[in-house]
Tab-separated table of C-alpha atoms and ligand atoms in Angstrom:
chain	number	residue	atom	x	y	z
A	431	UNK	CA	13.461	111.385	153.503
A	432	UNK	CA	9.172	111.083	154.329
A	433	UNK	CA	8.486	112.103	158.401
A	434	UNK	CA	7.850	108.470	160.942
A	435	UNK	CA	5.791	110.431	162.374
A	436	UNK	CA	3.337	110.484	158.208
A	437	UNK	CA	4.392	107.203	158.268
A	438	UNK	CA	3.328	105.992	161.350
A	439	UNK	CA	0.108	108.107	161.192
A	440	UNK	CA	-0.424	105.901	158.077
A	441	UNK	CA	0.050	102.727	159.244
A	442	UNK	CA	-2.595	103.345	161.992
A	443	UNK	CA	-4.709	104.812	159.662
A	444	UNK	CA	-5.067	102.643	156.323
A	445	UNK	CA	-4.637	99.132	159.189
A	446	UNK	CA	-1.125	98.978	158.240
A	447	UNK	CA	-0.137	98.899	162.424
A	448	UNK	CA	-1.784	99.510	166.075
A	449	UNK	CA	0.151	99.726	168.819
A	450	UNK	CA	-0.179	96.663	171.495
A	451	UNK	CA	-3.828	96.274	173.491
A	452	UNK	CA	-3.716	100.175	172.647
A	453	UNK	CA	-7.617	99.902	174.616
A	454	UNK	CA	-5.450	99.553	177.143
A	455	UNK	CA	-2.511	101.739	177.165
A	456	UNK	CA	-0.599	100.009	174.880
A	457	UNK	CA	2.089	98.296	176.471
A	458	UNK	CA	5.995	99.552	175.303
A	459	UNK	CA	7.172	98.714	172.100
A	460	UNK	CA	4.891	96.069	171.086
A	461	UNK	CA	2.919	96.264	167.520
A	462	UNK	CA	0.059	94.518	166.278
A	463	UNK	CA	-0.178	93.928	162.082
A	464	UNK	CA	-3.605	95.660	160.999
A	465	UNK	CA	-4.773	94.035	157.986
A	466	UNK	CA	-3.057	95.417	155.765
A	467	UNK	CA	0.739	95.581	157.711
A	468	UNK	CA	-0.043	91.323	157.664
A	469	UNK	CA	-0.390	91.238	153.864
A	470	UNK	CA	2.658	93.340	153.682
A	471	UNK	CA	4.141	91.674	156.026
A	472	UNK	CA	3.200	87.608	155.268
A	473	UNK	CA	4.742	89.322	150.961
A	474	UNK	CA	8.055	90.024	152.936
A	475	UNK	CA	8.515	87.023	155.031
A	476	UNK	CA	6.869	85.200	151.349
A	477	UNK	CA	9.344	87.370	149.095
A	478	UNK	CA	12.221	86.265	151.434
A	479	UNK	CA	11.386	82.265	151.830
A	480	UNK	CA	10.883	81.827	148.667
A	481	UNK	CA	15.033	83.809	147.458
A	482	UNK	CA	16.391	81.740	150.213
A	483	UNK	CA	14.711	78.161	150.224
A	484	UNK	CA	12.079	78.189	146.439
A	485	UNK	CA	14.446	79.548	144.313
A	486	UNK	CA	17.939	77.934	144.888
A	487	UNK	CA	18.764	73.703	145.662
A	488	UNK	CA	20.810	74.328	148.691
A	489	UNK	CA	18.855	75.527	151.137
A	490	UNK	CA	15.922	74.209	153.181
A	491	UNK	CA	13.256	75.383	155.884
A	492	UNK	CA	12.409	74.890	159.359
A	493	UNK	CA	10.309	76.044	161.257
A	494	UNK	CA	11.365	75.880	165.613
A	495	UNK	CA	9.548	76.489	168.153
A	496	UNK	CA	10.185	79.665	169.916
A	497	UNK	CA	10.046	77.800	173.765
A	498	UNK	CA	14.103	75.494	173.935
A	499	UNK	CA	15.686	73.449	176.213
A	500	UNK	CA	17.193	76.234	179.052
A	501	UNK	CA	20.627	74.654	178.568
A	502	UNK	CA	20.431	75.991	174.803
A	503	UNK	CA	21.183	79.750	176.293
A	504	UNK	CA	24.039	79.145	178.426
A	505	UNK	CA	25.446	76.716	175.190
A	506	UNK	CA	25.252	79.736	172.708
A	507	UNK	CA	26.294	82.307	175.804
A	508	UNK	CA	23.134	84.521	175.761
A	509	UNK	CA	23.439	83.975	179.423
A	510	UNK	CA	26.122	85.430	179.891
A	511	UNK	CA	26.574	87.480	177.535
A	512	UNK	CA	23.417	88.754	175.763
A	513	UNK	CA	23.544	91.873	177.604
A	514	UNK	CA	23.936	95.064	177.519
A	515	UNK	CA	24.871	98.180	179.458
A	516	UNK	CA	22.101	100.472	181.199
A	517	UNK	CA	22.377	103.875	183.383
A	518	UNK	CA	19.252	104.791	185.182
A	519	UNK	CA	18.488	109.361	185.352
A	520	UNK	CA	18.574	109.792	189.347
A	521	UNK	CA	16.451	112.181	188.746
A	522	UNK	CA	13.719	111.092	186.251
A	523	UNK	CA	14.735	107.414	186.746
A	524	UNK	CA	14.582	106.821	182.457
A	525	UNK	CA	17.193	104.407	181.564
A	526	UNK	CA	19.079	104.267	178.843
A	527	UNK	CA	21.358	101.902	176.995
A	528	UNK	CA	24.505	102.901	177.937
A	529	UNK	CA	26.304	102.683	174.566
A	530	UNK	CA	23.658	104.541	172.890
A	531	UNK	CA	23.737	107.888	174.304
A	532	UNK	CA	26.297	110.276	173.730
A	533	UNK	CA	26.320	112.665	176.742
A	534	UNK	CA	27.618	112.053	180.141
A	535	UNK	CA	24.026	113.068	181.631
A	536	UNK	CA	20.569	112.410	181.330
A	537	UNK	CA	19.718	113.174	176.987
A	538	UNK	CA	15.927	113.482	178.785
A	539	UNK	CA	16.896	115.613	181.736
A	540	UNK	CA	20.474	116.169	181.613
A	541	UNK	CA	20.066	114.570	186.055
A	542	UNK	CA	22.608	112.760	186.742
A	543	UNK	CA	23.520	108.980	185.266
A	544	UNK	CA	24.755	106.007	186.987
A	545	UNK	CA	27.308	103.672	186.576
A	546	UNK	CA	26.899	101.247	183.601
A	547	UNK	CA	25.237	97.542	184.412
A	548	UNK	CA	24.845	94.827	182.365
A	549	UNK	CA	20.755	93.617	181.501
A	550	UNK	CA	20.603	90.787	180.410
A	551	UNK	CA	17.593	91.224	177.400
A	552	UNK	CA	16.221	87.711	177.752
A	553	UNK	CA	12.781	87.138	179.167
A	554	UNK	CA	11.726	84.389	181.264
A	555	UNK	CA	8.955	82.163	181.872
A	556	UNK	CA	8.200	78.783	182.832
A	557	UNK	CA	7.063	75.758	181.938
A	558	UNK	CA	4.480	73.565	184.227
A	559	UNK	CA	2.971	74.493	186.958
A	560	UNK	CA	5.730	76.069	189.790
A	561	UNK	CA	7.383	78.538	189.308
A	562	UNK	CA	10.747	77.725	190.202
A	563	UNK	CA	14.941	77.749	188.658
A	564	UNK	CA	14.138	74.675	187.841
A	565	UNK	CA	11.675	75.208	185.685
A	566	UNK	CA	12.415	78.117	183.837
A	567	UNK	CA	12.539	78.342	180.353
A	568	UNK	CA	13.287	81.627	178.110
A	569	UNK	CA	11.470	83.496	174.869
A	570	UNK	CA	14.333	82.772	172.836
A	571	UNK	CA	15.540	86.029	171.606
A	572	UNK	CA	17.104	85.018	168.334
A	573	UNK	CA	15.315	81.653	165.768
A	574	UNK	CA	19.615	80.738	165.323
A	575	UNK	CA	19.435	78.006	168.068
A	576	UNK	CA	16.811	76.759	166.401
A	577	UNK	CA	17.953	75.730	163.441
A	578	UNK	CA	21.918	74.248	165.556
A	579	UNK	CA	20.070	71.944	167.759
A	580	UNK	CA	19.126	70.423	164.333
A	581	UNK	CA	21.671	70.596	162.032
A	582	UNK	CA	21.334	66.137	162.413
A	583	UNK	CA	18.594	66.426	162.541
A	584	UNK	CA	17.807	68.324	158.698
A	585	UNK	CA	20.817	66.595	157.890
A	586	UNK	CA	20.202	63.061	158.272
A	587	UNK	CA	16.532	63.848	156.970
A	588	UNK	CA	17.579	65.675	154.146
A	589	UNK	CA	20.630	64.468	153.006
A	590	UNK	CA	22.617	67.159	151.973
A	591	UNK	CA	25.903	67.499	150.934
A	592	UNK	CA	28.582	70.932	151.896
A	593	UNK	CA	27.870	74.057	151.931
A	594	UNK	CA	24.057	74.065	152.449
A	595	UNK	CA	21.795	76.051	154.585
A	596	UNK	CA	19.069	76.324	156.891
A	597	UNK	CA	16.691	78.801	156.683
A	598	UNK	CA	14.000	80.259	159.043
A	599	UNK	CA	11.362	82.846	159.713
A	600	UNK	CA	9.871	83.114	163.642
A	601	UNK	CA	9.300	85.332	166.460
A	602	UNK	CA	12.323	86.510	168.504
A	603	UNK	CA	11.936	88.714	172.087
A	604	UNK	CA	14.113	91.038	173.700
A	605	UNK	CA	13.483	93.380	176.145
A	606	UNK	CA	15.447	95.744	174.998
A	607	UNK	CA	15.667	98.760	177.542
A	608	UNK	CA	16.003	102.056	174.683
A	609	UNK	CA	13.013	101.546	172.639
A	610	UNK	CA	10.615	103.748	169.857
A	611	UNK	CA	11.445	104.327	166.729
A	612	UNK	CA	7.821	102.809	165.296
A	613	UNK	CA	8.732	99.123	165.204
A	614	UNK	CA	12.173	99.585	164.243
A	615	UNK	CA	13.159	98.126	167.301
A	616	UNK	CA	10.227	96.380	169.280
A	617	UNK	CA	10.648	93.525	172.133
A	618	UNK	CA	9.147	90.726	169.898
A	619	UNK	CA	9.513	90.386	166.774
A	620	UNK	CA	10.578	88.462	163.416
A	621	UNK	CA	13.408	87.839	161.829
A	622	UNK	CA	14.364	86.121	158.865
A	623	UNK	CA	17.635	83.234	159.558
A	624	UNK	CA	19.985	81.397	157.100
A	625	UNK	CA	22.291	79.288	158.494
A	626	UNK	CA	24.632	78.022	155.695
A	627	UNK	CA	26.894	75.734	157.002
A	628	UNK	CA	30.234	75.359	154.654
A	629	UNK	CA	33.725	73.599	154.740
A	630	UNK	CA	35.386	76.257	156.944
A	631	UNK	CA	38.455	76.422	154.812
A	632	UNK	CA	35.687	77.959	152.057
A	633	UNK	CA	33.768	79.672	154.795
A	634	UNK	CA	34.995	83.045	153.651
A	635	UNK	CA	34.070	83.118	150.583
A	636	UNK	CA	30.111	82.402	151.164
A	637	UNK	CA	31.016	85.001	153.564
A	638	UNK	CA	31.605	87.094	150.641
A	639	UNK	CA	28.427	85.412	148.950
A	640	UNK	CA	26.028	86.520	150.772
A	641	UNK	CA	27.307	89.754	151.435
A	642	UNK	CA	26.893	90.749	148.438
A	643	UNK	CA	23.874	88.438	147.390
A	644	UNK	CA	21.883	89.971	150.757
A	645	UNK	CA	22.661	93.445	150.438
A	646	UNK	CA	21.205	93.005	146.492
A	647	UNK	CA	18.295	91.226	147.571
A	648	UNK	CA	16.858	93.831	149.298
A	649	UNK	CA	17.630	96.830	146.543
A	650	UNK	CA	15.582	94.015	143.713
A	651	UNK	CA	12.621	94.498	145.824
A	652	UNK	CA	13.046	98.726	146.140
A	653	UNK	CA	15.800	99.551	147.672
A	654	UNK	CA	16.847	102.330	147.013
A	655	UNK	CA	20.706	102.658	145.964
A	656	UNK	CA	21.569	105.514	147.941
A	657	UNK	CA	19.489	105.014	150.930
A	658	UNK	CA	20.979	101.751	151.394
A	659	UNK	CA	24.715	100.464	153.029
A	660	UNK	CA	27.277	97.916	154.103
A	661	UNK	CA	29.546	98.915	157.978
A	662	UNK	CA	32.059	96.228	158.726
A	663	UNK	CA	32.306	95.299	162.477
A	664	UNK	CA	35.233	96.877	164.489
A	665	UNK	CA	37.024	94.180	165.903
A	666	UNK	CA	35.813	95.385	169.184
A	667	UNK	CA	32.625	95.317	168.313
A	668	UNK	CA	32.262	92.054	167.977
A	669	UNK	CA	29.536	89.355	169.177
A	670	UNK	CA	31.347	86.471	170.218
A	671	UNK	CA	30.509	84.100	168.915
A	672	UNK	CA	31.870	86.203	165.248
A	673	UNK	CA	34.686	86.437	163.577
A	674	UNK	CA	33.465	88.581	161.139
A	675	UNK	CA	30.060	90.932	160.627
A	676	UNK	CA	28.891	93.057	158.593
A	677	UNK	CA	25.923	95.299	158.768
A	678	UNK	CA	23.544	96.105	156.486
A	679	UNK	CA	22.427	99.402	156.704
A	680	UNK	CA	19.252	101.316	155.859
A	681	UNK	CA	18.445	105.510	156.240
A	682	UNK	CA	16.174	105.603	158.679
A	683	UNK	CA	14.794	108.777	158.984
A	684	UNK	CA	16.788	108.956	162.166
A	685	UNK	CA	19.407	108.016	160.717
A	686	UNK	CA	22.090	105.247	159.204
A	687	UNK	CA	20.834	101.629	160.937
A	688	UNK	CA	21.411	97.990	160.355
A	689	UNK	CA	18.267	95.699	158.299
A	690	UNK	CA	20.207	92.982	158.315
A	691	UNK	CA	23.530	91.598	160.487
A	692	UNK	CA	25.502	88.877	158.269
A	693	UNK	CA	28.013	87.639	160.740
A	694	UNK	CA	30.561	84.622	160.208
A	695	UNK	CA	29.900	82.945	163.267
A	696	UNK	CA	32.453	80.353	161.959
A	697	UNK	CA	32.251	76.509	164.006
A	698	UNK	CA	31.618	78.655	167.264
A	699	UNK	CA	27.371	77.097	167.983
A	700	UNK	CA	28.547	73.556	166.413
A	701	UNK	CA	31.689	73.004	169.137
A	702	UNK	CA	29.629	74.164	171.771
A	703	UNK	CA	26.070	72.761	171.400
A	704	UNK	CA	28.286	69.182	170.645
A	705	UNK	CA	31.053	69.644	173.936
A	706	UNK	CA	27.403	70.723	176.116
A	707	UNK	CA	25.122	68.098	174.290
A	708	UNK	CA	27.874	65.473	174.320
A	709	UNK	CA	26.051	64.971	170.957
A	710	UNK	CA	28.385	64.178	167.763
A	711	UNK	CA	27.529	67.447	165.228
A	712	UNK	CA	29.821	67.291	162.776
A	713	UNK	CA	29.535	66.389	158.790
A	714	UNK	CA	31.027	63.494	157.510
A	715	UNK	CA	33.090	64.988	154.066
A	716	UNK	CA	33.197	62.125	152.265
A	717	UNK	CA	36.194	63.060	149.586
A	718	UNK	CA	38.326	64.238	152.458
A	719	UNK	CA	37.097	60.704	154.532
A	720	UNK	CA	37.140	62.105	157.404
A	721	UNK	CA	34.216	64.337	159.872
A	722	UNK	CA	34.435	67.678	159.919
A	723	UNK	CA	31.634	70.597	162.038
A	724	UNK	CA	31.185	73.340	159.369
A	725	UNK	CA	31.579	76.697	159.357
A	726	UNK	CA	28.274	78.348	159.395
A	727	UNK	CA	27.903	82.530	158.018
A	728	UNK	CA	24.863	83.763	158.704
A	729	UNK	CA	22.962	86.163	157.222
A	730	UNK	CA	19.849	87.502	160.123
A	731	UNK	CA	17.297	90.285	159.124
A	732	UNK	CA	14.702	91.331	160.392
A	733	UNK	CA	11.187	90.904	159.146
A	734	UNK	CA	9.685	94.328	160.888
A	735	UNK	CA	12.406	96.667	160.138
A	736	UNK	CA	12.225	95.668	156.672
A	737	UNK	CA	9.255	96.278	156.551
A	738	UNK	CA	9.284	99.710	157.535
A	739	UNK	CA	12.144	100.078	155.118
A	740	UNK	CA	10.275	98.836	152.129
A	741	UNK	CA	7.653	101.132	153.657
A	742	UNK	CA	9.793	104.280	153.861
A	743	UNK	CA	10.988	103.627	150.643
A	744	UNK	CA	7.728	103.138	148.954
A	745	UNK	CA	5.959	106.592	150.753
A	746	UNK	CA	6.025	109.045	147.571
A	747	UNK	CA	4.046	112.487	147.713
A	748	UNK	CA	3.540	113.674	143.774
A	749	UNK	CA	1.392	116.482	142.687
A	750	UNK	CA	-1.309	115.446	139.688
A	751	UNK	CA	-3.243	118.053	138.003
A	752	UNK	CA	-2.443	120.280	141.056
A	753	UNK	CA	-3.436	117.455	143.255
A	754	UNK	CA	-2.132	115.729	146.139
A	755	UNK	CA	-1.056	111.866	145.204
A	756	UNK	CA	0.291	109.499	148.398
A	757	UNK	CA	1.250	106.858	146.835
A	758	UNK	CA	2.675	103.467	147.752
A	759	UNK	CA	5.377	102.190	145.066
A	760	UNK	CA	5.817	98.860	146.526
A	761	UNK	CA	7.367	96.212	144.193
A	762	UNK	CA	4.187	94.166	142.543
A	763	UNK	CA	5.412	91.647	145.239
A	764	UNK	CA	5.057	93.700	148.281
A	765	UNK	CA	2.321	95.740	147.209
A	766	UNK	CA	-0.286	94.409	149.773
A	767	UNK	CA	-3.178	93.881	148.276
A	768	UNK	CA	-2.621	93.616	143.749
A	769	UNK	CA	-6.161	94.807	142.369
A	770	UNK	CA	-9.505	97.538	143.524
A	771	UNK	CA	-12.594	96.852	141.351
A	772	UNK	CA	-14.770	99.386	142.102
A	773	UNK	CA	-17.723	99.864	140.048
A	774	UNK	CA	-18.459	103.604	138.540
A	775	UNK	CA	-21.600	104.473	139.687
A	776	UNK	CA	-23.658	101.796	142.663
A	777	UNK	CA	-27.033	102.591	142.364
A	778	UNK	CA	-27.276	100.862	139.083
A	779	UNK	CA	-27.552	97.283	139.509
A	780	UNK	CA	-25.933	95.941	136.111
A	781	UNK	CA	-23.065	97.462	137.009
A	782	UNK	CA	-23.259	96.615	140.504
A	783	UNK	CA	-23.426	93.221	140.147
A	784	UNK	CA	-21.124	92.834	136.483
A	785	UNK	CA	-18.188	94.209	139.203
A	786	UNK	CA	-19.098	91.824	141.510
A	787	UNK	CA	-18.860	88.878	140.326
A	788	UNK	CA	-15.282	90.204	138.191
A	789	UNK	CA	-14.444	90.225	142.163
A	790	UNK	CA	-15.154	87.349	143.425
A	791	UNK	CA	-13.587	85.793	140.256
A	792	UNK	CA	-9.943	87.188	140.678
A	793	UNK	CA	-9.313	86.951	144.118
A	794	UNK	CA	-8.230	84.027	145.900
A	795	UNK	CA	-5.167	83.698	145.029
A	796	UNK	CA	-4.270	86.978	144.976
A	797	UNK	CA	-5.519	89.975	148.393
A	798	UNK	CA	-7.889	91.753	145.908
A	799	UNK	CA	-10.498	94.385	147.798
A	800	UNK	CA	-13.771	96.104	146.622
A	801	UNK	CA	-14.922	99.174	147.278
A	802	UNK	CA	-17.892	102.304	146.309
A	803	UNK	CA	-18.113	103.614	149.253
A	804	UNK	CA	-16.965	106.880	147.035
A	805	UNK	CA	-16.709	108.984	143.711
A	806	UNK	CA	-14.226	107.754	141.840
A	807	UNK	CA	-11.416	110.260	142.481
A	808	UNK	CA	-11.193	108.974	146.421
A	809	UNK	CA	-11.438	105.802	145.179
A	810	UNK	CA	-8.052	105.997	143.335
A	811	UNK	CA	-6.868	108.188	146.278
A	812	UNK	CA	-6.858	105.626	148.505
A	813	UNK	CA	-6.220	102.231	146.733
A	814	UNK	CA	-2.881	104.488	145.737
A	815	UNK	CA	-1.947	105.603	149.787
A	816	UNK	CA	-2.194	102.144	150.194
A	817	UNK	CA	-0.284	100.813	146.634
A	818	UNK	CA	-3.230	98.947	144.389
A	819	UNK	CA	-1.209	97.670	141.629
A	820	UNK	CA	-4.296	98.139	139.714
A	821	UNK	CA	-8.077	99.298	139.575
A	822	UNK	CA	-10.458	98.177	137.558
A	823	UNK	CA	-13.400	100.504	136.714
A	824	UNK	CA	-17.094	98.562	135.945
A	825	UNK	CA	-18.732	101.747	133.687
A	826	UNK	CA	-21.906	101.719	132.185
A	827	UNK	CA	-19.757	100.591	128.473
A	828	UNK	CA	-18.816	97.830	130.319
A	829	UNK	CA	-22.429	96.616	130.548
A	830	UNK	CA	-22.723	96.936	126.292
A	831	UNK	CA	-19.119	95.900	125.510
A	832	UNK	CA	-18.154	93.874	128.102
A	833	UNK	CA	-14.686	95.517	128.779
A	834	UNK	CA	-13.357	97.559	131.818
A	835	UNK	CA	-11.525	100.064	132.348
A	836	UNK	CA	-7.857	98.873	134.043
A	837	UNK	CA	-5.965	101.880	135.634
A	838	UNK	CA	-1.717	101.140	136.686
A	839	UNK	CA	-0.582	102.609	139.984
A	840	UNK	CA	2.367	104.054	138.657
A	841	UNK	CA	2.085	105.396	135.726
A	842	UNK	CA	-1.158	105.383	135.853
A	843	UNK	CA	-2.249	104.419	132.530
A	844	UNK	CA	-5.294	103.487	131.588
A	845	UNK	CA	-5.951	100.045	129.200
A	846	UNK	CA	-9.388	98.577	128.618
A	847	UNK	CA	-9.363	95.224	128.786
A	848	UNK	CA	-11.858	92.320	127.628
A	849	UNK	CA	-13.800	90.862	131.049
A	850	UNK	CA	-12.763	87.770	129.038
A	851	UNK	CA	-9.052	88.741	129.678
A	852	UNK	CA	-8.653	90.339	133.142
A	853	UNK	CA	-7.760	87.218	134.967
A	854	UNK	CA	-5.068	86.036	132.517
A	855	UNK	CA	-4.128	89.877	132.311
A	856	UNK	CA	-3.657	90.585	135.782
A	857	UNK	CA	-1.496	87.328	136.554
A	858	UNK	CA	1.191	88.059	134.063
A	859	UNK	CA	1.459	91.131	135.451
A	860	UNK	CA	1.122	89.964	139.221
A	861	UNK	CA	3.749	86.869	138.647
B	2011	ATP	P1	20.503	96.137	167.192
B	2011	ATP	O1	21.751	96.514	167.270
B	2011	ATP	O2	19.707	97.106	166.609
B	2011	ATP	O3	19.981	95.947	168.033
B	2011	ATP	P2	21.511	93.599	167.262
B	2011	ATP	O4	23.024	93.568	166.165
B	2011	ATP	O5	21.663	92.458	168.413
B	2011	ATP	O6	20.951	94.856	166.781
B	2011	ATP	P3	20.828	90.699	165.905
B	2011	ATP	O7	21.030	90.583	167.509
B	2011	ATP	O8	22.067	91.080	164.164
B	2011	ATP	O9	20.623	92.507	165.970
B	2011	ATP	O10	19.775	90.421	164.538
B	2011	ATP	C1	19.333	91.082	163.765
B	2011	ATP	C2	18.087	91.298	162.984
B	2011	ATP	O11	17.435	91.547	163.913
B	2011	ATP	C3	18.579	92.869	162.668
B	2011	ATP	O12	19.184	93.082	161.531
B	2011	ATP	C4	17.023	93.420	162.790
B	2011	ATP	O13	17.194	93.729	161.521
B	2011	ATP	C5	16.160	92.142	163.890
B	2011	ATP	N1	15.947	93.138	165.098
B	2011	ATP	C6	16.842	92.604	166.192
B	2011	ATP	N2	16.484	93.362	167.722
B	2011	ATP	C7	15.391	93.627	166.778
B	2011	ATP	C8	14.149	94.665	167.665
B	2011	ATP	N3	13.572	94.676	169.207
B	2011	ATP	N4	12.610	94.611	167.446
B	2011	ATP	C9	12.958	94.588	165.854
B	2011	ATP	N5	13.586	94.185	164.820
B	2011	ATP	C10	15.274	93.404	165.353
């Protein structure tokens, strides 16, 4: 597996990921996505949305606000339970997550550690102009609660029948103690969460269904079979709301770590919110002629972790005719740039003109780059390194025969295509 530093430096150099506020020395474990990173991240999210919402008829989307009524987080248990145990080193003053350190002394300087104490991971801020406890709100540490509190709204407006799900993608914030490993553990990140509401009697079946479905999804879009596995949580490990839980783990360079969690949340959240808000959050079962509180199955994945996993498994170094070729063999839906248009001779105005016309014709529905700033060998290498699916070159003959050369990223095979057929050729292969 490629070293994380190699990926981090490629990400910086090619505009995938920068450190946040870098010119001020950065902000710990907060990251900015550059031009190509924004494309890849959008593609990850769009792919998830496509699989979870568009390709199904039992799931609707939602986009809830990041700020919520503070009572939500008391009811959900986050105010009391969303804590990690923290230890401080008495010598170097560094802080560590108690459950992640394997030694009794400081992992950095071997100094003596304090007793572990709980530390709440939620960020606080204030609404309105007065900074008082009464105006305190939290930045959401998960997107799920936005779905639970809107359960009745979505049910009524979409007229869904059980089982049905609500999907949401959005930012979440956690004041993580142990950070690092690039974007794997950030303080601001994005989640892709589905809350799937089922009849309590059928919930175990759906739990299994979603574990399999999500496990397949990553492999379908580029994660290697040998780098992904399922791990069932031990009883002691389960979150306060969960009856059972599987982690989908990926073999990151630092070892097997969580990519996504699939939890059986029972009726914990709906019941709690109904109790505390005094609003009825049930579902009328027409067959049984009674109200039921659905159980919830929750596949919860991180956009940033999926981004990193897809990138790691796509990264390849090859030898081609004695030269090193770095290529990102990302799935066609994920590749940030679909096509690059490259004029072979940039000092021939007719060639440049033709290449620019092709570029303008292809862009719009997909990300296309135009590049004439190097020799063709260098241009190909630059595009391979960012995973561009097709390179279209325009040469002197193109002026005569109105044909261009299309090079495939993975096979490096070249096709000579009639310009009038090019858009169709690309559409067929990137759809
Ligand atoms: P971990 O044990 O690694 O702290 P978690 O079990 O607390 O993760 P969940 O609460 O299950 O994570 O969150 C669901 C998903 O959100 C995770 O599988 C992960 O992909 C993502 N996620 C959670 N915390 C972070 C973070 N700090 N940075 C990036 N992604 C995160």
